[in-house]
C-alpha cells in the first residue's frame, strides 16, 4: 500500500516566509551590521548561481524562439510589433518621470541644511568617481555597436557580457531558423532540452531564496548611507511613487488584456517582483518571469522566450526613470528655466541613452546621464554623484518596476496558447513548475 508523504517544503518559498526573511535582513543590516557584512557573501553566492543559470536559459530560449519564428511565417511582422511596443513603453516611462518630477519638484526649495549635506556627499564621493566622466563619454553609438559584437563568444560568456551573448544568440537563432533542414530542427530540440534542464535547476534554487534574500537585504542596508535620506527624500519619493505607478499599471493592463482578475496576475508575478526587489538584478528574474507568463498566465511560450530576454537587455525602463528624474532634479536644484523643446531633448535623450547603455555596468549607466546634461548645459558631475549615492535606496523598487513592464510588454506581444496552436507544432520547450 502506497503512503503519501505528509512532509512538504513548499512553505519555505511561500510569500510570507520571503517577506519575513527580507524584513529580518533589513533589521539585521540596520542594527547588527557586523552580522550583516558576514552573511552578505552568501547572498552574493546565490546571485552568482542565478546568473550562471540565467545565461544558458537566455541563450537557449532566444535561439529556440527565433529559430522557430523564422521557420514559421510572420517573423518581420513580429519584429515590427516588438519595436513599436518597446518604443511606446520607453516613451511612457520618460513622460511619467518628467511629469512627476514637475509635479513633485524634488530639487526645488531645499533647506540650507539639506544643501550642506548634499555638498558633503558630493565632496566625499567625487574622488572615487573622478574617472567616471571619461569612461561614460566614450559610450557613443558606434562604441555601442562595436561592443555589441563579440570577438570571442567564449570571452563574452566568461565576462558575463549579456549584450554580446544576446547578439550571438540572435544570429545563431536566425541562421538555424533559415536553414529549414532536419539538422536545424535537431539544434532547436537540443536548445529546448537545455532550456528545460536549467529551468529545473532554477526551481531547485527557489528553496534557498528566502535565506539568500535575508543575506542580500542585510548587506545592502548595512552599507546604506542614511544621511542622504532627509536631503533627497523628495527625489527618493518620486522614484518610489513612479515605480509603484508603473507596477500597478502593468498589472492592471495585463489583467484587462488577458481577461483575468487582478489578483490572478498579481499572484503570478509576485515571485518575480520579490526576486527583483531583493536581488536588484532584472536579468536574474528571467526564468521566474518566463514561468509566470507561459505557465501561470498561459502566454505563448515561444513568444515569451523571444521577447522577454530581448527586452530585459535592450529596454531598460528603470534607467529612463533615472535619467528623466535626475535631470529634472538638477534643473530645479540650479533653478534653470527649460523650454518645451529642451524637455523634449531630455525625453528623447533618456530613451536613446538607455538603449545605448544596454549591457553596461550600473555605474557607467548612471554616468551616461552626462550625455544629456552636457547637451543642455547642466552640471553633470553633481547629478551623477548624487544618483550613485542614492542608488542603493532606489535600485530595488526601480528594478521591480522594470521587471513589471518587461512582463507587460511581453504579454502584449505574445498570444494566448489556445489561439496560437500553430506555434506548438514543433519543439514545444520543456517547462518546469517552480
Short mmCIF file of C-alpha atoms in Angstrom, two decimals:
data_model
loop_
_atom_site.label_atom_id
_atom_site.label_comp_id
_atom_site.label_asym_id
_atom_site.label_seq_id
_atom_site.Cartn_x
_atom_site.Cartn_y
_atom_site.Cartn_z
CA UNK A 1 0.00 0.00 0.00
CA UNK A 2 1.41 3.31 -1.01
CA UNK A 3 1.94 6.02 1.55
CA UNK A 4 1.62 9.73 0.84
CA UNK A 5 4.35 11.98 2.06
CA UNK A 6 2.95 14.33 4.69
CA UNK A 7 6.08 16.46 4.89
CA UNK A 8 6.34 19.32 2.38
CA UNK A 9 8.93 22.05 1.88
CA UNK A 10 6.67 24.39 -0.08
CA UNK A 11 6.30 26.65 2.97
CA UNK A 12 9.97 27.60 2.61
CA UNK A 13 9.30 29.56 -0.58
CA UNK A 14 5.92 30.92 0.50
CA UNK A 15 5.18 34.64 0.22
CA UNK A 16 5.12 35.27 3.98
CA UNK A 17 8.36 33.38 4.54
CA UNK A 18 10.07 35.52 1.90
CA UNK A 19 8.68 38.75 3.39
CA UNK A 20 9.75 37.68 6.89
CA UNK A 21 13.30 36.99 5.71
CA UNK A 22 13.52 40.32 3.85
CA UNK A 23 12.31 42.30 6.88
CA UNK A 24 14.70 40.37 9.13
CA UNK A 25 17.54 41.15 6.72
CA UNK A 26 16.73 44.87 6.80
CA UNK A 27 16.69 44.82 10.62
CA UNK A 28 19.99 42.94 10.72
CA UNK A 29 21.60 45.41 8.32
CA UNK A 30 20.48 48.43 10.37
CA UNK A 31 21.09 47.12 13.90
CA UNK A 32 23.67 44.31 13.57
CA UNK A 33 25.98 45.50 10.75
CA UNK A 34 28.77 43.09 11.72
CA UNK A 35 26.50 40.10 11.19
CA UNK A 36 25.10 41.66 8.02
CA UNK A 37 28.54 42.07 6.47
CA UNK A 38 29.38 38.46 7.34
CA UNK A 39 26.27 36.90 5.77
CA UNK A 40 26.14 39.22 2.73
CA UNK A 41 28.68 36.97 0.99
CA UNK A 42 26.15 34.14 0.93
CA UNK A 43 23.74 36.46 -0.87
CA UNK A 44 26.42 37.21 -3.45
CA UNK A 45 26.97 33.47 -3.94
CA UNK A 46 23.26 32.92 -4.58
CA UNK A 47 23.12 35.80 -7.07
CA UNK A 48 26.15 34.39 -8.89
CA UNK A 49 24.42 30.99 -9.06
CA UNK A 50 21.31 32.59 -10.56
CA UNK A 51 23.40 34.41 -13.16
CA UNK A 52 25.13 31.13 -14.01
CA UNK A 53 21.75 29.56 -14.83
CA UNK A 54 20.20 32.63 -16.47
CA UNK A 55 22.77 32.92 -19.28
CA UNK A 56 22.14 29.35 -20.62
CA UNK A 57 18.38 29.89 -20.26
CA UNK A 58 18.60 33.18 -22.15
CA UNK A 59 20.73 31.71 -24.94
CA UNK A 60 18.65 28.57 -25.46
CA UNK A 61 15.37 30.49 -25.21
CA UNK A 62 16.41 33.06 -27.84
CA UNK A 63 17.94 30.51 -30.22
CA UNK A 64 14.89 28.25 -29.97
CA UNK A 65 12.32 31.04 -30.25
CA UNK A 66 13.94 32.96 -33.10
CA UNK A 67 14.64 29.71 -34.95
CA UNK A 68 11.01 28.65 -34.65
CA UNK A 69 9.83 32.15 -35.59
CA UNK A 70 11.82 32.13 -38.83
CA UNK A 71 10.66 28.59 -39.63
CA UNK A 72 7.09 29.85 -39.29
CA UNK A 73 5.79 32.86 -41.22
CA UNK A 74 5.43 36.42 -39.97
CA UNK A 75 8.89 36.98 -38.49
CA UNK A 76 9.23 40.55 -39.78
CA UNK A 77 5.73 41.43 -38.61
CA UNK A 78 6.66 40.26 -35.11
CA UNK A 79 9.87 42.31 -35.13
CA UNK A 80 7.97 45.46 -36.18
CA UNK A 81 5.43 44.93 -33.38
CA UNK A 82 8.24 44.47 -30.86
CA UNK A 83 9.88 47.76 -31.87
CA UNK A 84 6.57 49.61 -31.63
CA UNK A 85 5.68 48.26 -28.18
CA UNK A 86 9.19 48.83 -26.82
CA UNK A 87 9.27 52.42 -28.09
CA UNK A 88 5.85 53.29 -26.66
CA UNK A 89 6.76 51.80 -23.26
CA UNK A 90 10.09 53.68 -23.12
CA UNK A 91 8.46 57.00 -24.01
CA UNK A 92 5.71 56.47 -21.45
CA UNK A 93 8.29 55.86 -18.69
CA UNK A 94 10.10 59.03 -19.71
CA UNK A 95 6.90 61.08 -19.70
CA UNK A 96 5.97 59.69 -16.29
CA UNK A 97 9.37 60.65 -14.86
CA UNK A 98 9.19 64.18 -16.26
CA UNK A 99 5.58 64.65 -15.12
CA UNK A 100 6.17 63.50 -11.54
CA UNK A 101 9.40 65.50 -11.41
CA UNK A 102 7.49 68.61 -12.46
CA UNK A 103 4.65 67.99 -10.01
CA UNK A 104 6.73 66.93 -7.01
CA UNK A 105 9.61 69.38 -7.67
CA UNK A 106 12.18 67.32 -5.71
CA UNK A 107 15.06 69.72 -6.37
CA UNK A 108 13.27 72.99 -5.60
CA UNK A 109 13.23 74.81 -2.28
CA UNK A 110 15.72 72.62 -0.43
CA UNK A 111 16.67 73.99 3.01
CA UNK A 112 20.23 75.11 3.62
CA UNK A 113 20.91 72.12 5.88
CA UNK A 114 19.99 69.72 3.08
CA UNK A 115 22.22 71.59 0.64
CA UNK A 116 25.13 71.29 3.05
CA UNK A 117 24.53 67.53 3.34
CA UNK A 118 24.42 67.18 -0.44
CA UNK A 119 27.60 69.20 -0.76
CA UNK A 120 29.38 66.94 1.73
CA UNK A 121 28.25 63.82 -0.12
CA UNK A 122 29.45 65.24 -3.44
CA UNK A 123 32.81 66.13 -1.90
CA UNK A 124 33.27 62.69 -0.30
CA UNK A 125 32.38 60.74 -3.45
CA UNK A 126 33.94 62.96 -6.12
CA UNK A 127 37.40 61.40 -5.70
CA UNK A 128 36.03 57.87 -6.10
CA UNK A 129 34.18 58.80 -9.31
CA UNK A 130 36.78 61.09 -10.89
CA UNK A 131 37.28 58.72 -13.83
CA UNK A 132 33.59 58.27 -14.47
CA UNK A 133 33.18 61.19 -16.86
CA UNK A 134 35.99 59.92 -19.05
CA UNK A 135 34.52 56.43 -19.18
CA UNK A 136 30.97 57.50 -19.97
CA UNK A 137 31.97 59.93 -22.70
CA UNK A 138 33.33 57.03 -24.70
CA UNK A 139 29.86 55.47 -24.87
CA UNK A 140 28.70 56.63 -28.29
CA UNK A 141 26.53 54.97 -30.90
CA UNK A 142 29.50 53.47 -32.77
CA UNK A 143 31.03 52.30 -29.48
CA UNK A 144 27.69 50.68 -28.59
CA UNK A 145 27.62 48.79 -31.90
CA UNK A 146 31.26 47.79 -31.55
CA UNK A 147 30.75 46.49 -28.02
CA UNK A 148 27.69 44.53 -29.13
CA UNK A 149 29.67 42.22 -31.45
CA UNK A 150 31.83 39.69 -29.56
CA UNK A 151 35.28 39.00 -30.99
CA UNK A 152 35.22 35.76 -28.98
CA UNK A 153 31.95 34.31 -27.70
CA UNK A 154 33.75 32.31 -25.01
CA UNK A 155 35.28 35.54 -23.66
CA UNK A 156 31.82 37.12 -23.64
CA UNK A 157 30.50 34.13 -21.68
CA UNK A 158 33.40 34.30 -19.23
CA UNK A 159 32.89 38.04 -18.67
CA UNK A 160 29.08 37.67 -18.47
CA UNK A 161 28.65 40.27 -21.23
CA UNK A 162 24.89 39.96 -21.75
CA UNK A 163 24.75 42.29 -24.74
CA UNK A 164 27.31 40.28 -26.73
CA UNK A 165 25.70 36.99 -25.68
CA UNK A 166 22.34 38.34 -26.85
CA UNK A 167 23.77 39.32 -30.25
CA UNK A 168 25.39 35.89 -30.70
CA UNK A 169 22.16 34.08 -29.73
CA UNK A 170 20.07 36.15 -32.15
CA UNK A 171 22.47 35.45 -35.04
CA UNK A 172 22.52 31.71 -34.30
CA UNK A 173 18.73 31.61 -33.96
CA UNK A 174 18.19 33.38 -37.28
CA UNK A 175 20.72 31.16 -39.06
CA UNK A 176 19.22 27.93 -37.68
CA UNK A 177 15.69 29.07 -38.47
CA UNK A 178 16.55 29.93 -42.06
CA UNK A 179 18.26 26.57 -42.65
CA UNK A 180 14.88 24.75 -42.72
CA UNK A 181 16.58 21.34 -42.54
CA UNK A 182 16.20 18.34 -40.20
CA UNK A 183 19.59 19.22 -38.70
CA UNK A 184 18.28 22.69 -37.85
CA UNK A 185 15.28 21.13 -36.14
CA UNK A 186 17.65 18.96 -34.09
CA UNK A 187 19.52 22.07 -32.91
CA UNK A 188 16.24 23.63 -31.77
CA UNK A 189 15.30 20.44 -29.93
CA UNK A 190 18.67 20.42 -28.13
CA UNK A 191 18.14 24.06 -27.17
CA UNK A 192 14.71 23.14 -25.77
CA UNK A 193 16.17 20.30 -23.71
CA UNK A 194 18.86 22.56 -22.22
CA UNK A 195 16.23 25.23 -21.55
CA UNK A 196 14.11 22.77 -19.58
CA UNK A 197 17.12 21.43 -17.68
CA UNK A 198 18.22 24.84 -16.43
CA UNK A 199 14.64 25.74 -15.56
CA UNK A 200 14.66 22.68 -13.34
CA UNK A 201 17.86 23.89 -11.67
CA UNK A 202 16.24 27.28 -11.07
CA UNK A 203 13.22 25.56 -9.48
CA UNK A 204 15.57 23.85 -7.02
CA UNK A 205 17.28 27.13 -6.16
CA UNK A 206 13.97 28.73 -5.15
CA UNK A 207 14.09 26.81 -1.86
CA UNK A 208 17.19 28.83 -0.91
CA UNK A 209 15.62 32.14 -1.97
CA UNK A 210 14.35 33.32 1.47
CA UNK A 211 17.74 32.81 3.13
CA UNK A 212 19.51 34.46 0.18
CA UNK A 213 17.18 37.47 0.35
CA UNK A 214 17.92 37.79 4.08
CA UNK A 215 21.65 37.89 3.32
CA UNK A 216 21.31 40.35 0.42
CA UNK A 217 19.00 42.76 2.25
CA UNK A 218 21.25 42.67 5.32
CA UNK A 219 24.30 43.52 3.23
CA UNK A 220 22.53 46.33 1.37
CA UNK A 221 21.21 48.07 4.49
CA UNK A 222 24.47 47.64 6.40
CA UNK A 223 26.25 49.83 3.84
CA UNK A 224 23.39 52.31 3.39
CA UNK A 225 24.21 56.00 3.84
CA UNK A 226 21.24 57.19 5.89
CA UNK A 227 22.47 60.78 5.93
CA UNK A 228 21.23 61.21 2.38
CA UNK A 229 17.62 60.37 3.26
CA UNK A 230 16.47 63.78 4.64
CA UNK A 231 18.28 65.75 1.93
CA UNK A 232 16.93 63.77 -1.02
CA UNK A 233 13.70 62.45 0.47
CA UNK A 234 11.50 64.14 -2.14
CA UNK A 235 13.50 62.71 -5.04
CA UNK A 236 13.52 59.24 -3.45
CA UNK A 237 9.75 59.52 -3.00
CA UNK A 238 9.37 60.41 -6.70
CA UNK A 239 11.28 57.26 -7.66
CA UNK A 240 9.12 55.10 -5.40
CA UNK A 241 5.85 56.71 -6.48
CA UNK A 242 6.68 56.43 -10.19
CA UNK A 243 7.81 52.81 -9.77
CA UNK A 244 4.67 51.84 -7.87
CA UNK A 245 2.55 53.52 -10.57
CA UNK A 246 4.33 51.50 -13.26
CA UNK A 247 3.91 48.24 -11.32
CA UNK A 248 0.20 48.87 -10.70
CA UNK A 249 -0.44 49.95 -14.29
CA UNK A 250 1.39 46.91 -15.64
CA UNK A 251 -0.68 44.52 -13.52
CA UNK A 252 -3.99 46.25 -14.34
CA UNK A 253 -3.30 46.41 -18.10
CA UNK A 254 -2.25 42.76 -18.12
CA UNK A 255 -5.43 41.84 -16.26
CA UNK A 256 -7.57 43.71 -18.79
CA UNK A 257 -5.82 42.42 -21.92
CA UNK A 258 -5.65 38.83 -20.65
CA UNK A 259 -9.18 38.98 -19.22
CA UNK A 260 -8.04 37.72 -15.86
CA UNK A 261 -8.69 39.08 -12.35
CA UNK A 262 -6.05 41.47 -11.00
CA UNK A 263 -5.37 39.13 -8.08
CA UNK A 264 -4.53 36.31 -10.52
CA UNK A 265 -1.99 38.46 -12.39
CA UNK A 266 -0.52 39.75 -9.13
CA UNK A 267 -0.23 36.22 -7.77
CA UNK A 268 1.55 35.09 -10.94
CA UNK A 269 4.05 37.96 -10.87
CA UNK A 270 4.66 38.29 -7.14
CA UNK A 271 7.65 35.89 -7.07
CA UNK A 272 9.36 37.75 -9.92
CA UNK A 273 8.72 41.14 -8.29
CA UNK A 274 10.04 39.98 -4.92
CA UNK A 275 13.12 38.48 -6.57
CA UNK A 276 13.70 41.74 -8.48
CA UNK A 277 13.37 43.81 -5.30
CA UNK A 278 15.69 41.57 -3.32
CA UNK A 279 18.41 40.94 -5.89
CA UNK A 280 18.25 44.34 -7.68
CA UNK A 281 19.01 42.43 -10.86
CA UNK A 282 16.47 42.23 -13.69
CA UNK A 283 18.36 39.53 -15.61
CA UNK A 284 18.21 37.22 -12.60
CA UNK A 285 14.40 37.26 -12.77
CA UNK A 286 14.18 36.00 -16.37
CA UNK A 287 13.43 32.32 -15.52
CA UNK A 288 10.83 33.28 -12.92
CA UNK A 289 9.16 35.73 -15.32
CA UNK A 290 9.10 33.11 -18.08
CA UNK A 291 7.44 30.62 -15.76
CA UNK A 292 4.87 33.19 -14.63
CA UNK A 293 3.92 34.28 -18.15
CA UNK A 294 3.97 30.99 -20.02
CA UNK A 295 2.57 28.69 -17.35
CA UNK A 296 0.58 30.73 -14.84
CA UNK A 297 -0.80 33.31 -17.29
CA UNK A 298 -0.93 30.92 -20.29
CA UNK A 299 1.07 33.05 -22.72
CA UNK A 300 2.60 31.50 -25.81
CA UNK A 301 5.99 30.14 -24.64
CA UNK A 302 7.72 30.77 -27.97
CA UNK A 303 6.96 34.49 -27.89
CA UNK A 304 7.76 34.74 -24.18
CA UNK A 305 11.16 33.12 -24.68
CA UNK A 306 11.92 35.53 -27.51
CA UNK A 307 10.54 38.84 -26.25
CA UNK A 308 11.39 38.71 -22.54
CA UNK A 309 15.20 38.23 -22.77
CA UNK A 310 15.46 40.80 -25.58
CA UNK A 311 13.51 43.34 -23.58
CA UNK A 312 15.42 42.72 -20.37
CA UNK A 313 18.71 43.54 -22.07
CA UNK A 314 17.81 46.18 -24.65
CA UNK A 315 14.99 48.14 -22.96
CA UNK A 316 15.92 49.36 -19.52
CA UNK A 317 12.83 51.24 -18.43
CA UNK A 318 14.28 51.86 -14.98
CA UNK A 319 17.16 53.85 -16.47
CA UNK A 320 14.71 56.09 -18.36
CA UNK A 321 13.20 56.97 -14.97
CA UNK A 322 16.66 57.61 -13.53
CA UNK A 323 17.63 59.91 -16.40
CA UNK A 324 14.41 61.94 -16.52
CA UNK A 325 14.02 62.38 -12.76
CA UNK A 326 17.75 63.01 -12.36
CA UNK A 327 17.78 65.77 -14.97
CA UNK A 328 14.58 67.28 -13.53
CA UNK A 329 16.18 67.35 -10.07
CA UNK A 330 19.28 69.11 -11.43
CA UNK A 331 17.23 71.67 -13.37
CA UNK A 332 15.27 72.56 -10.23
CA UNK A 333 18.31 72.49 -7.93
CA UNK A 334 20.14 75.08 -10.04
CA UNK A 335 16.94 76.99 -10.85
CA UNK A 336 17.15 76.60 -14.64
CA UNK A 337 14.14 77.55 -16.76
CA UNK A 338 13.73 74.96 -19.53
CA UNK A 339 11.60 75.40 -22.62
CA UNK A 340 9.38 72.71 -24.13
CA UNK A 341 11.99 71.91 -26.78
CA UNK A 342 14.60 71.33 -24.08
CA UNK A 343 12.30 68.95 -22.22
CA UNK A 344 11.75 67.07 -25.48
CA UNK A 345 15.54 66.75 -25.75
CA UNK A 346 15.60 65.31 -22.21
CA UNK A 347 12.90 62.76 -23.10
CA UNK A 348 14.48 61.71 -26.39
CA UNK A 349 17.94 61.60 -24.86
CA UNK A 350 16.77 59.44 -21.95
CA UNK A 351 15.22 56.88 -24.33
CA UNK A 352 18.21 56.76 -26.68
CA UNK A 353 20.87 56.67 -23.95
CA UNK A 354 19.04 53.92 -22.05
CA UNK A 355 19.17 51.73 -25.16
CA UNK A 356 22.75 52.71 -25.99
CA UNK A 357 23.86 51.72 -22.49
CA UNK A 358 22.50 48.18 -22.78
CA UNK A 359 24.91 45.76 -21.16
CA UNK A 360 26.87 48.48 -19.36
CA UNK A 361 27.62 48.22 -15.63
CA UNK A 362 25.38 50.21 -13.31
CA UNK A 363 28.00 52.88 -12.57
CA UNK A 364 28.60 53.53 -16.27
CA UNK A 365 24.85 53.55 -16.98
CA UNK A 366 24.25 56.25 -14.38
CA UNK A 367 27.28 58.16 -15.65
CA UNK A 368 25.79 58.31 -19.13
CA UNK A 369 23.30 60.90 -17.88
CA UNK A 370 26.16 63.33 -18.54
CA UNK A 371 25.48 62.97 -22.28
CA UNK A 372 22.02 64.54 -21.76
CA UNK A 373 23.21 67.07 -19.18
CA UNK A 374 26.06 68.39 -21.34
CA UNK A 375 23.75 68.85 -24.34
CA UNK A 376 21.65 71.17 -22.17
CA UNK A 377 24.49 72.91 -20.34
CA UNK A 378 23.79 71.31 -16.95
CA UNK A 379 26.48 70.37 -14.39
CA UNK A 380 26.59 66.60 -14.78
CA UNK A 381 29.11 65.70 -12.09
CA UNK A 382 26.85 66.64 -9.18
CA UNK A 383 23.91 64.73 -10.65
CA UNK A 384 25.97 61.59 -11.23
CA UNK A 385 27.46 61.56 -7.73
CA UNK A 386 24.11 62.11 -6.01
CA UNK A 387 22.44 59.39 -8.08
CA UNK A 388 25.25 56.99 -7.22
CA UNK A 389 24.87 57.83 -3.53
CA UNK A 390 21.12 57.16 -3.51
CA UNK A 391 21.25 54.19 -5.88
CA UNK A 392 21.18 51.53 -3.09
CA UNK A 393 17.92 53.08 -1.83
CA UNK A 394 16.06 53.35 -5.14
CA UNK A 395 17.53 50.39 -7.02
CA UNK A 396 15.24 47.69 -5.50
CA UNK A 397 11.98 49.44 -6.42
CA UNK A 398 13.02 50.62 -9.90
CA UNK A 399 14.24 47.09 -10.67
CA UNK A 400 10.84 45.72 -9.66
CA UNK A 401 9.17 48.34 -11.87
CA UNK A 402 11.44 47.40 -14.76
CA UNK A 403 10.53 43.73 -14.41
CA UNK A 404 6.80 44.50 -14.27
CA UNK A 405 6.96 46.50 -17.53
CA UNK A 406 9.00 43.75 -19.16
CA UNK A 407 6.23 41.29 -18.29
CA UNK A 408 3.60 43.73 -19.61
CA UNK A 409 5.32 44.29 -22.97
CA UNK A 410 5.89 40.55 -23.32
CA UNK A 411 2.23 39.80 -22.63
CA UNK A 412 1.12 42.44 -25.14
CA UNK A 413 3.31 40.84 -27.81
CA UNK A 414 2.54 37.24 -27.00
CA UNK A 415 -0.70 35.37 -27.58
CA UNK A 416 -2.94 33.06 -25.64
CA UNK A 417 -1.99 29.42 -26.11
CA UNK A 418 -5.46 28.41 -27.25
CA UNK A 419 -5.40 30.99 -30.06
CA UNK A 420 -1.95 30.15 -31.36
CA UNK A 421 -1.91 26.41 -31.78
CA UNK A 422 0.34 26.65 -34.83
CA UNK A 423 3.26 27.65 -32.60
CA UNK A 424 3.00 24.31 -30.86
CA UNK A 425 3.63 22.26 -33.99
CA UNK A 426 7.34 21.98 -33.41
CA UNK A 427 9.73 21.89 -30.50
CA UNK A 428 7.49 22.83 -27.59
CA UNK A 429 10.00 23.64 -24.85
CA UNK A 430 10.23 21.78 -21.59
CA UNK A 431 8.51 23.62 -18.77
CA UNK A 432 9.02 23.12 -15.08
CA UNK A 433 6.72 24.22 -12.33
CA UNK A 434 8.55 26.29 -9.74
#
